[in-house]
XYZ file of C-alpha atoms in Angstrom:
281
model
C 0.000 0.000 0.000
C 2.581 2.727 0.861
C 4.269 1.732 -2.402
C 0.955 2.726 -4.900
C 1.011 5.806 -2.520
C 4.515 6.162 -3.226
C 3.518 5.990 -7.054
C 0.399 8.194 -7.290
C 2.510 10.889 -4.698
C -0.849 10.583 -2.604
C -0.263 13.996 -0.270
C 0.008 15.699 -3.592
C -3.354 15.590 -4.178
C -4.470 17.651 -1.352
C -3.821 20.195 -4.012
C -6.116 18.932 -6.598
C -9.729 19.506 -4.982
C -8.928 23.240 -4.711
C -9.044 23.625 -8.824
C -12.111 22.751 -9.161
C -13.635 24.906 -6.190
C -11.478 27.896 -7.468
C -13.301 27.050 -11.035
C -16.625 26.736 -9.228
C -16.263 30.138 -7.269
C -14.664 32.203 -9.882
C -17.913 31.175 -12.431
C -20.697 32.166 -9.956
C -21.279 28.318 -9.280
C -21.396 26.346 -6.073
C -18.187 23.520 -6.288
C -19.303 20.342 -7.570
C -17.803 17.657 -4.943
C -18.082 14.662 -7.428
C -15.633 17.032 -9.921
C -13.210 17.398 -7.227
C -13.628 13.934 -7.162
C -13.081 13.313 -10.843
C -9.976 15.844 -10.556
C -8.204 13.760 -7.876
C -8.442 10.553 -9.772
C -7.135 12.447 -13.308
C -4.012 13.496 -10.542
C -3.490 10.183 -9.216
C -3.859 8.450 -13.061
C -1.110 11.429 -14.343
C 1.439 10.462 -11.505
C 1.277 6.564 -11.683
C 1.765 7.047 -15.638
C 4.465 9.134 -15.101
C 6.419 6.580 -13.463
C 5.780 3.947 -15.819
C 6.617 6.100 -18.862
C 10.143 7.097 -16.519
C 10.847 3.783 -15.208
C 13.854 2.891 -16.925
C 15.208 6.933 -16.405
C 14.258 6.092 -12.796
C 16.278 3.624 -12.593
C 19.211 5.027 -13.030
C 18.446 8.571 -11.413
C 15.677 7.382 -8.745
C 15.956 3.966 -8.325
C 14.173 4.131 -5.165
C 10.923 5.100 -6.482
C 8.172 2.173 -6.253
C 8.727 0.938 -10.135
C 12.685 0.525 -10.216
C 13.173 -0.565 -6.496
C 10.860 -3.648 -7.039
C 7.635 -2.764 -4.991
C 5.649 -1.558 -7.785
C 5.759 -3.588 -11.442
C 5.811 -1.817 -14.516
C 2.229 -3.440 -15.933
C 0.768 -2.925 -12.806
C 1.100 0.585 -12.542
C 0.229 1.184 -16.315
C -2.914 -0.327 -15.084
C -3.543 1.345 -12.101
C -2.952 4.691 -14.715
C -5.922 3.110 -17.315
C -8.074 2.375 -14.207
C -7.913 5.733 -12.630
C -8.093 7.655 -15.666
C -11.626 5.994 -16.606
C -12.598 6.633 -13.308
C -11.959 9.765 -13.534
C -13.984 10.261 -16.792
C -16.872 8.420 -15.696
C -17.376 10.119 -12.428
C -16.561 13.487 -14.293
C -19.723 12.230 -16.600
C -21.945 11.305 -13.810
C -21.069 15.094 -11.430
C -20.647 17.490 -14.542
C -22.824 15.797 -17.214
C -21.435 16.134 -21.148
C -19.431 19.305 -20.261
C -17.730 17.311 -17.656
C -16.932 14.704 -19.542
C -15.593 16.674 -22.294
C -13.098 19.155 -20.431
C -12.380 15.993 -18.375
C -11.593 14.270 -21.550
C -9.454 17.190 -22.713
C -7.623 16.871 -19.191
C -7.049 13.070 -19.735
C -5.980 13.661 -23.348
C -3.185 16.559 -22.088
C -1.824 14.452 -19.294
C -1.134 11.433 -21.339
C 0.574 13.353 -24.169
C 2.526 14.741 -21.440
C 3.735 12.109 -19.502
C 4.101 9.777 -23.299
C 5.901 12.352 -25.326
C 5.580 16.293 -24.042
C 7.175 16.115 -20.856
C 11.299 15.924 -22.119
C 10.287 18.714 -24.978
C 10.208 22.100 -24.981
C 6.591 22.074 -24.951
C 6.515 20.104 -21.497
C 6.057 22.624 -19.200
C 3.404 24.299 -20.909
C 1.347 21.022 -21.444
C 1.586 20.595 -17.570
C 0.230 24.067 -17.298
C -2.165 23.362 -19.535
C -3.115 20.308 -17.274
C -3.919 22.348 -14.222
C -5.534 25.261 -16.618
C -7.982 22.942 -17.630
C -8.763 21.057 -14.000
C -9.510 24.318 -13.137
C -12.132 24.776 -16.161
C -13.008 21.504 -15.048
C -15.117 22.911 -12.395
C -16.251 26.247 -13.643
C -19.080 24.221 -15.982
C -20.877 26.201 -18.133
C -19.366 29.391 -17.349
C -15.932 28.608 -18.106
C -14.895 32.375 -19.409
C -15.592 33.619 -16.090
C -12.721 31.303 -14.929
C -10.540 32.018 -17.332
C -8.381 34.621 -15.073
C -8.301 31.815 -12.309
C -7.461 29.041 -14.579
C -4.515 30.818 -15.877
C -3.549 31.693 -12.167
C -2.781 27.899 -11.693
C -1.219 27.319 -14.711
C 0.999 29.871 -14.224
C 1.883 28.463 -10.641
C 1.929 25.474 -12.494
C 4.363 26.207 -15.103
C 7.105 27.232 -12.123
C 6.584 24.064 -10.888
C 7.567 22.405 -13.796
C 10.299 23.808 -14.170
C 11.595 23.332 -11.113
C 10.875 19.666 -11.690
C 12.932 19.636 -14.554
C 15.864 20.396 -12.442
C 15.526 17.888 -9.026
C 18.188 15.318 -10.674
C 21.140 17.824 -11.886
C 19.942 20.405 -9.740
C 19.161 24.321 -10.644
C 20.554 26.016 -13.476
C 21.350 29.951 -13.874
C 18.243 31.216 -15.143
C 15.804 28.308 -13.342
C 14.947 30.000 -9.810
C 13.886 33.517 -11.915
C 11.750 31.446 -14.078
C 10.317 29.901 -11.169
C 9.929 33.159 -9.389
C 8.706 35.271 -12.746
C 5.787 32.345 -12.914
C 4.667 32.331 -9.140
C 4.357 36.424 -9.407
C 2.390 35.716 -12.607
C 0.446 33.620 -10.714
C -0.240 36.086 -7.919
C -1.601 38.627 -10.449
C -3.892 36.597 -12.407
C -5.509 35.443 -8.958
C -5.857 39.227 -7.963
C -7.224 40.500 -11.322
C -9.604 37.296 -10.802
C -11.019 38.601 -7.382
C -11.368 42.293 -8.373
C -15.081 42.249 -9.008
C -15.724 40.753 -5.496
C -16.556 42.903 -2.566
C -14.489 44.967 -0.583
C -13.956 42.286 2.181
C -13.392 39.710 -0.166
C -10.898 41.530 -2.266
C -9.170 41.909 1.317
C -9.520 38.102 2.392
C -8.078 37.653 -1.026
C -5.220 40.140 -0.866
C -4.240 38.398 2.521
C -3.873 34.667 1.127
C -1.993 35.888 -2.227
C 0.257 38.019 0.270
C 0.686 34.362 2.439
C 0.991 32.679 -0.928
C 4.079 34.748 -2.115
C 5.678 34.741 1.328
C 5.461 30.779 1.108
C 6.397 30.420 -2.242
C 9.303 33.268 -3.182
C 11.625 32.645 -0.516
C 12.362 28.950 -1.024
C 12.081 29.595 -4.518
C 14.602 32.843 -4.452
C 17.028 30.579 -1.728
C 18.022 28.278 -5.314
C 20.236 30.745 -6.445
C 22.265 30.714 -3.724
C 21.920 26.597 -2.831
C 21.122 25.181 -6.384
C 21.703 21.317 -5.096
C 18.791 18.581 -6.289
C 17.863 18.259 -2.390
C 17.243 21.610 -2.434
C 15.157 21.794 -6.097
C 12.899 18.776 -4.382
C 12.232 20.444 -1.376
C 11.165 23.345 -3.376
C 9.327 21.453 -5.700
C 7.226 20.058 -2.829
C 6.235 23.297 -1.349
C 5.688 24.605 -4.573
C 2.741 21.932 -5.146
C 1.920 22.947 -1.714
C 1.679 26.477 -2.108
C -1.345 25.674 -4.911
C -3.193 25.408 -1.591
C -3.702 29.120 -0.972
C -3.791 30.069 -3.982
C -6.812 28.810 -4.416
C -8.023 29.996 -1.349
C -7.548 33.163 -2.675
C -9.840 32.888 -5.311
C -12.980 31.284 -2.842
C -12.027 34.447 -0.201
C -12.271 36.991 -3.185
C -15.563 35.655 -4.199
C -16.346 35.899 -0.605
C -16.869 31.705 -0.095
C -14.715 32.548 3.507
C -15.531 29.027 5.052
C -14.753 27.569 2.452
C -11.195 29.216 1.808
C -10.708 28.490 5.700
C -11.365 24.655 5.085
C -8.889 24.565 2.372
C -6.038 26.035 4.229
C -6.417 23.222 7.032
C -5.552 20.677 4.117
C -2.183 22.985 4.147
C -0.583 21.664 7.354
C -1.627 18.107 6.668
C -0.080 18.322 3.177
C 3.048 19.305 4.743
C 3.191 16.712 7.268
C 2.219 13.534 5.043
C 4.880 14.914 2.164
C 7.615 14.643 5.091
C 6.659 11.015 4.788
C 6.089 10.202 1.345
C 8.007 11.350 -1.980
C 5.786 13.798 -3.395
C 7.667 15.454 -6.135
């Protein structure tokens, strides 16, 4: 069991939910809990494929991730990939009707291409992006323009992860930390812009979580120039995927959903804690 937790980077996923409620909020719509659902299974399919499709780079970089060190075998977790990923599609069908299933069909489509061909191209961290732009569509249903602004938040935040990613083997390059840094202010703008119709409270409940956000995010991220090492990159990459968390809070405060934003954040510490215990990057 702690090896298919291993390979789906379970504590990861605490992230997840939140792109669909941010979607939800940002739209005018109540979140759909069966597309949060749907959104954690698409996560859980991405990361076991992942492995499979870097099993034999893992095994000479990683080798004590759950494919190369034995616990996990190869088929088995290209099938626990297949079985999540219709799982994800069906229960996407069932919460969000034929508008579900399409964006989540979109959102299956972009994860395989990246984990099968994208993700050692140019184009890789753009199709993770992409990814997380589209979870958070995921939720916004019919209203998806409204979203838009939101979306592109996490993607952006997304993108900086990536490419942090990208670097946890050989470490950071000249040039990777202000990438990473250019992307998570990106990120922090889009999510303002996104809350600026909201009230004058929520603007301000929103203005607090971005300022948390950026005081989570930029330091670790700023601290690679200076300590570049792989450690370092992973450790960054993990709070990074972490610091989705309030984000989207951000964007339920700013569209004055309060209780909800609080309930997010308590998925914060948790994250933290079960990451300390299981590879998550």
């Amino acid at each position: 069991m702690r090896a298919m937790l291993e390979l789906v980077r379970a504590p990861a996923a605490l992230s997840v939910p939140g792109d669909t409620m941010a979607g939800a909020v940002a739209a005018g719509r109540s979140p759909n809990p069966g597309l949060a659902v749907a959104s954690v299974l698409m996560y859980w399919s991405g990361m076991a494929l992942n492995d499979w499709a870097d099993r034999e780079a893992d095994a000479v970089e990683r080798p004590e991730r759950p494919i190369p060190s034995g616990r996990v075998r190869p088929g088995a977790a290209l099938g626990v990939a297949g079985v999540l990923t219709g799982a994800g599609l069906a229960v996407a069908a069932i919460a969000g009707g034929r508008r579900g299933l399409t964006v989540a069909g979109l959102l299956a489509g972009t994860v395989w291409a990246y984990d099968l061909g994208l993700k050692r191209t140019a184009a890789g961290p753009a199709s993770m992006a992409a990814c997380r732009t589209l979870d958070v569509l995921l939720g916004a249903g019919a209203q998806g323009r409204a979203a838009v602004p939101m979306a592109l938040a996490v993607g952006a935040h997304t993108y900086g992860i990536s490419i942090l990613g990208r670097a946890e083997v050989a470490g950071a390059a000249p040039g990777t930390a202000e990438r990473a840094l250019a992307a998570t202010t990106a990120a922090a703008a889009l999510a303002a812009a996104s809350s600026l119709h909201g009230t004058a409270a929520a603007r301000t409940g929103a203005g607090v979580l971005l300022a948390g956000y950026l005081a989570w995010t930029l330091p670790v991220q700023a601290g690679l120039r200076a300590h570049p090492d792989p450690e370092n990159v992973r450790q960054a990459v993990r709070l990074s995927i972490l610091a989705l968390i309030p984000l989207q809070a951000a964007a339920l405060a700013g569209n004055g959903r309060f209780a909800a934003a609080g309930a997010l954040l308590c998925s914060l510490p948790l994250g933290r804690w079960l990451s300390s215990r299981l590879a998550t990057s």
